[in-house]
Amino acid sequence: MDFGSYIIGLFDGEGALIIRFCKDTRNGRKSYSVGFRIEITNTNHHIIQLVKEYFGTGRIDIDKRNNSHIWRVEAKKDIPKIIAFLENKVIIKQRDLQLFKEAYTKYVTRPKSRVVTKELIQEIYNIRSTMNGGPI
């Protein structure tokens, strides 16, 4: 088995697809943003370091409370590469990966002139609410 196959299994068991929302009211104006993150958590730092080296991107954080290491990818330029690697290979998280990809695509392909509207946030929120076994 090659290391890429190992990563697929590791992600299926220990991976996470995270969509978070931020509202900014500085300067008396409301603005919205959406953050996308792909991560794998494991107690073995060496494994997490190998994942980072395999993809050549991301950062490693340490969760001291759980004695675990977390490889995180949040850069908009890197997320499509990770999605493409995982797509049609993961088993348990395949549905969530497709929903994550749909939300990510909606966010990054909006016209450059289009600000992040409440409507777009609501669309992405609705997608996120169906992830992790939520309603379809």
PDB file of C-alpha atoms in Angstrom:
ATOM      1  CA  MET A   1       0.000   0.000   0.000  1.00  0.00           C
ATOM      2  CA  ASP A   2       1.311   3.441  -0.863  1.00  0.00           C
ATOM      3  CA  PHE A   3       1.199   6.390   1.543  1.00  0.00           C
ATOM      4  CA  GLY A   4      -1.541   8.121  -0.486  1.00  0.00           C
ATOM      5  CA  SER A   5      -3.879   5.203   0.189  1.00  0.00           C
ATOM      6  CA  TYR A   6      -2.980   5.397   3.865  1.00  0.00           C
ATOM      7  CA  ILE A   7      -3.909   9.103   3.888  1.00  0.00           C
ATOM      8  CA  ILE A   8      -7.310   8.285   2.352  1.00  0.00           C
ATOM      9  CA  GLY A   9      -8.051   5.892   5.217  1.00  0.00           C
ATOM     10  CA  LEU A  10      -6.623   8.286   7.786  1.00  0.00           C
ATOM     11  CA  PHE A  11      -8.825  11.099   6.490  1.00  0.00           C
ATOM     12  CA  ASP A  12     -11.911   8.873   6.428  1.00  0.00           C
ATOM     13  CA  GLY A  13     -11.345   8.057  10.096  1.00  0.00           C
ATOM     14  CA  GLU A  14      -9.670  11.143  11.556  1.00  0.00           C
ATOM     15  CA  GLY A  15     -10.341  13.899   9.025  1.00  0.00           C
ATOM     16  CA  ALA A  16     -12.671  16.873   9.177  1.00  0.00           C
ATOM     17  CA  LEU A  17     -14.215  19.269   6.686  1.00  0.00           C
ATOM     18  CA  ILE A  18     -15.011  22.550   8.382  1.00  0.00           C
ATOM     19  CA  ILE A  19     -17.022  25.523   7.158  1.00  0.00           C
ATOM     20  CA  ARG A  20     -17.166  28.527   9.480  1.00  0.00           C
ATOM     21  CA  PHE A  21     -18.855  31.903   9.205  1.00  0.00           C
ATOM     22  CA  CYS A  22     -17.745  35.353  10.332  1.00  0.00           C
ATOM     23  CA  LYS A  23     -19.665  38.595  10.487  1.00  0.00           C
ATOM     24  CA  ASP A  24     -17.661  41.796  10.666  1.00  0.00           C
ATOM     25  CA  THR A  25     -19.289  45.050  11.758  1.00  0.00           C
ATOM     26  CA  ARG A  26     -16.234  47.288  11.770  1.00  0.00           C
ATOM     27  CA  ASN A  27     -16.755  50.792  10.474  1.00  0.00           C
ATOM     28  CA  GLY A  28     -20.491  50.427  11.002  1.00  0.00           C
ATOM     29  CA  ARG A  29     -20.807  48.179   7.934  1.00  0.00           C
ATOM     30  CA  LYS A  30     -21.757  44.545   7.981  1.00  0.00           C
ATOM     31  CA  SER A  31     -19.624  42.200   5.977  1.00  0.00           C
ATOM     32  CA  TYR A  32     -19.507  38.440   5.882  1.00  0.00           C
ATOM     33  CA  SER A  33     -16.857  35.876   5.187  1.00  0.00           C
ATOM     34  CA  VAL A  34     -16.695  32.122   5.025  1.00  0.00           C
ATOM     35  CA  GLY A  35     -13.698  30.029   6.002  1.00  0.00           C
ATOM     36  CA  PHE A  36     -13.016  26.541   4.691  1.00  0.00           C
ATOM     37  CA  ARG A  37     -10.643  24.100   6.351  1.00  0.00           C
ATOM     38  CA  ILE A  38      -9.601  20.491   5.792  1.00  0.00           C
ATOM     39  CA  GLU A  39      -7.807  18.779   8.648  1.00  0.00           C
ATOM     40  CA  ILE A  40      -6.534  15.473   9.985  1.00  0.00           C
ATOM     41  CA  THR A  41      -5.932  14.884  13.692  1.00  0.00           C
ATOM     42  CA  ASN A  42      -3.694  12.185  15.128  1.00  0.00           C
ATOM     43  CA  THR A  43      -1.639  11.619  18.271  1.00  0.00           C
ATOM     44  CA  ASN A  44       1.402  10.620  16.204  1.00  0.00           C
ATOM     45  CA  HIS A  45       3.293  13.770  15.196  1.00  0.00           C
ATOM     46  CA  HIS A  46       5.421  11.856  12.697  1.00  0.00           C
ATOM     47  CA  ILE A  47       2.345  10.705  10.742  1.00  0.00           C
ATOM     48  CA  ILE A  48       0.975  14.259  10.621  1.00  0.00           C
ATOM     49  CA  GLN A  49       4.358  15.582   9.482  1.00  0.00           C
ATOM     50  CA  LEU A  50       4.408  13.002   6.678  1.00  0.00           C
ATOM     51  CA  VAL A  51       0.921  14.119   5.559  1.00  0.00           C
ATOM     52  CA  LYS A  52       2.095  17.724   5.418  1.00  0.00           C
ATOM     53  CA  GLU A  53       5.181  16.728   3.425  1.00  0.00           C
ATOM     54  CA  TYR A  54       3.111  14.557   1.073  1.00  0.00           C
ATOM     55  CA  PHE A  55       0.897  17.490   0.087  1.00  0.00           C
ATOM     56  CA  GLY A  56       3.553  20.176   0.487  1.00  0.00           C
ATOM     57  CA  THR A  57       1.086  22.479   2.181  1.00  0.00           C
ATOM     58  CA  GLY A  58      -0.777  23.169   5.392  1.00  0.00           C
ATOM     59  CA  ARG A  59       0.338  23.771   8.928  1.00  0.00           C
ATOM     60  CA  ILE A  60       0.586  21.605  12.006  1.00  0.00           C
ATOM     61  CA  ASP A  61      -0.977  22.686  15.287  1.00  0.00           C
ATOM     62  CA  ILE A  62      -0.770  20.937  18.637  1.00  0.00           C
ATOM     63  CA  ASP A  63      -3.789  20.346  20.842  1.00  0.00           C
ATOM     64  CA  LYS A  64      -2.184  19.945  24.260  1.00  0.00           C
ATOM     65  CA  ARG A  65      -5.459  19.031  25.977  1.00  0.00           C
ATOM     66  CA  ASN A  66      -5.869  15.964  23.781  1.00  0.00           C
ATOM     67  CA  ASN A  67      -2.168  15.354  23.161  1.00  0.00           C
ATOM     68  CA  SER A  68      -2.822  15.426  19.426  1.00  0.00           C
ATOM     69  CA  HIS A  69      -1.388  17.007  16.302  1.00  0.00           C
ATOM     70  CA  ILE A  70      -3.572  18.602  13.654  1.00  0.00           C
ATOM     71  CA  TRP A  71      -2.651  19.127  10.013  1.00  0.00           C
ATOM     72  CA  ARG A  72      -4.750  22.003   8.653  1.00  0.00           C
ATOM     73  CA  VAL A  73      -5.220  23.386   5.159  1.00  0.00           C
ATOM     74  CA  GLU A  74      -7.088  26.680   4.820  1.00  0.00           C
ATOM     75  CA  ALA A  75      -5.450  28.390   1.830  1.00  0.00           C
ATOM     76  CA  LYS A  76      -7.925  28.863  -1.001  1.00  0.00           C
ATOM     77  CA  LYS A  77      -5.269  27.845  -3.526  1.00  0.00           C
ATOM     78  CA  ASP A  78      -4.591  24.520  -1.751  1.00  0.00           C
ATOM     79  CA  ILE A  79      -8.090  23.306  -0.882  1.00  0.00           C
ATOM     80  CA  PRO A  80      -8.968  22.228  -4.476  1.00  0.00           C
ATOM     81  CA  LYS A  81      -5.822  20.085  -4.590  1.00  0.00           C
ATOM     82  CA  ILE A  82      -6.834  18.255  -1.407  1.00  0.00           C
ATOM     83  CA  ILE A  83     -10.453  17.865  -2.560  1.00  0.00           C
ATOM     84  CA  ALA A  84      -9.260  16.386  -5.870  1.00  0.00           C
ATOM     85  CA  PHE A  85      -6.983  13.950  -4.028  1.00  0.00           C
ATOM     86  CA  LEU A  86      -9.781  12.742  -1.721  1.00  0.00           C
ATOM     87  CA  GLU A  87     -12.652  12.802  -4.202  1.00  0.00           C
ATOM     88  CA  ASN A  88     -14.099   9.407  -5.141  1.00  0.00           C
ATOM     89  CA  LYS A  89     -11.599   7.686  -2.852  1.00  0.00           C
ATOM     90  CA  VAL A  90     -12.923   8.300   0.648  1.00  0.00           C
ATOM     91  CA  ILE A  91     -15.801   6.086   1.673  1.00  0.00           C
ATOM     92  CA  ILE A  92     -17.228   7.309   4.975  1.00  0.00           C
ATOM     93  CA  LYS A  93     -16.842  11.030   4.262  1.00  0.00           C
ATOM     94  CA  GLN A  94     -17.681  11.010   0.529  1.00  0.00           C
ATOM     95  CA  ARG A  95     -21.071  12.724   0.966  1.00  0.00           C
ATOM     96  CA  ASP A  96     -19.597  15.403   3.227  1.00  0.00           C
ATOM     97  CA  LEU A  97     -16.719  15.950   0.806  1.00  0.00           C
ATOM     98  CA  GLN A  98     -19.151  16.550  -2.065  1.00  0.00           C
ATOM     99  CA  LEU A  99     -21.166  19.008   0.039  1.00  0.00           C
ATOM    100  CA  PHE A 100     -17.984  20.770   1.171  1.00  0.00           C
ATOM    101  CA  LYS A 101     -16.851  21.037  -2.458  1.00  0.00           C
ATOM    102  CA  GLU A 102     -20.234  22.449  -3.486  1.00  0.00           C
ATOM    103  CA  ALA A 103     -20.119  25.125  -0.769  1.00  0.00           C
ATOM    104  CA  TYR A 104     -16.483  25.959  -1.511  1.00  0.00           C
ATOM    105  CA  THR A 105     -17.191  26.268  -5.237  1.00  0.00           C
ATOM    106  CA  LYS A 106     -20.159  28.586  -4.628  1.00  0.00           C
ATOM    107  CA  TYR A 107     -17.965  30.797  -2.481  1.00  0.00           C
ATOM    108  CA  VAL A 108     -14.875  31.044  -4.680  1.00  0.00           C
ATOM    109  CA  THR A 109     -16.637  31.225  -8.054  1.00  0.00           C
ATOM    110  CA  ARG A 110     -18.907  34.128  -7.196  1.00  0.00           C
ATOM    111  CA  PRO A 111     -18.185  37.101  -9.448  1.00  0.00           C
ATOM    112  CA  LYS A 112     -15.283  39.167  -8.140  1.00  0.00           C
ATOM    113  CA  SER A 113     -17.595  42.152  -7.923  1.00  0.00           C
ATOM    114  CA  ARG A 114     -20.098  40.182  -5.853  1.00  0.00           C
ATOM    115  CA  VAL A 115     -19.681  40.782  -2.177  1.00  0.00           C
ATOM    116  CA  VAL A 116     -20.459  38.009   0.240  1.00  0.00           C
ATOM    117  CA  THR A 117     -24.164  38.538   0.728  1.00  0.00           C
ATOM    118  CA  LYS A 118     -26.495  37.212   3.378  1.00  0.00           C
ATOM    119  CA  GLU A 119     -28.076  35.115   0.629  1.00  0.00           C
ATOM    120  CA  LEU A 120     -24.785  33.447  -0.267  1.00  0.00           C
ATOM    121  CA  ILE A 121     -24.049  32.874   3.412  1.00  0.00           C
ATOM    122  CA  GLN A 122     -27.501  31.279   3.783  1.00  0.00           C
ATOM    123  CA  GLU A 123     -26.891  28.996   0.775  1.00  0.00           C
ATOM    124  CA  ILE A 124     -23.587  27.833   2.221  1.00  0.00           C
ATOM    125  CA  TYR A 125     -25.085  27.513   5.706  1.00  0.00           C
ATOM    126  CA  ASN A 126     -27.842  25.298   4.280  1.00  0.00           C
ATOM    127  CA  ILE A 127     -25.231  23.083   2.639  1.00  0.00           C
ATOM    128  CA  ARG A 128     -23.201  22.900   5.844  1.00  0.00           C
ATOM    129  CA  SER A 129     -26.277  21.935   7.871  1.00  0.00           C
ATOM    130  CA  THR A 130     -26.636  18.781   5.765  1.00  0.00           C
ATOM    131  CA  MET A 131     -23.059  17.676   6.443  1.00  0.00           C
ATOM    132  CA  ASN A 132     -22.099  15.143   9.145  1.00  0.00           C
ATOM    133  CA  GLY A 133     -25.274  13.121   8.779  1.00  0.00           C
ATOM    134  CA  GLY A 134     -27.609  16.122   8.800  1.00  0.00           C
ATOM    135  CA  PRO A 135     -30.824  16.232   6.774  1.00  0.00           C
ATOM    136  CA  ILE A 136     -30.645  16.124   3.007  1.00  0.00           C
TER     137      ILE A 136
END
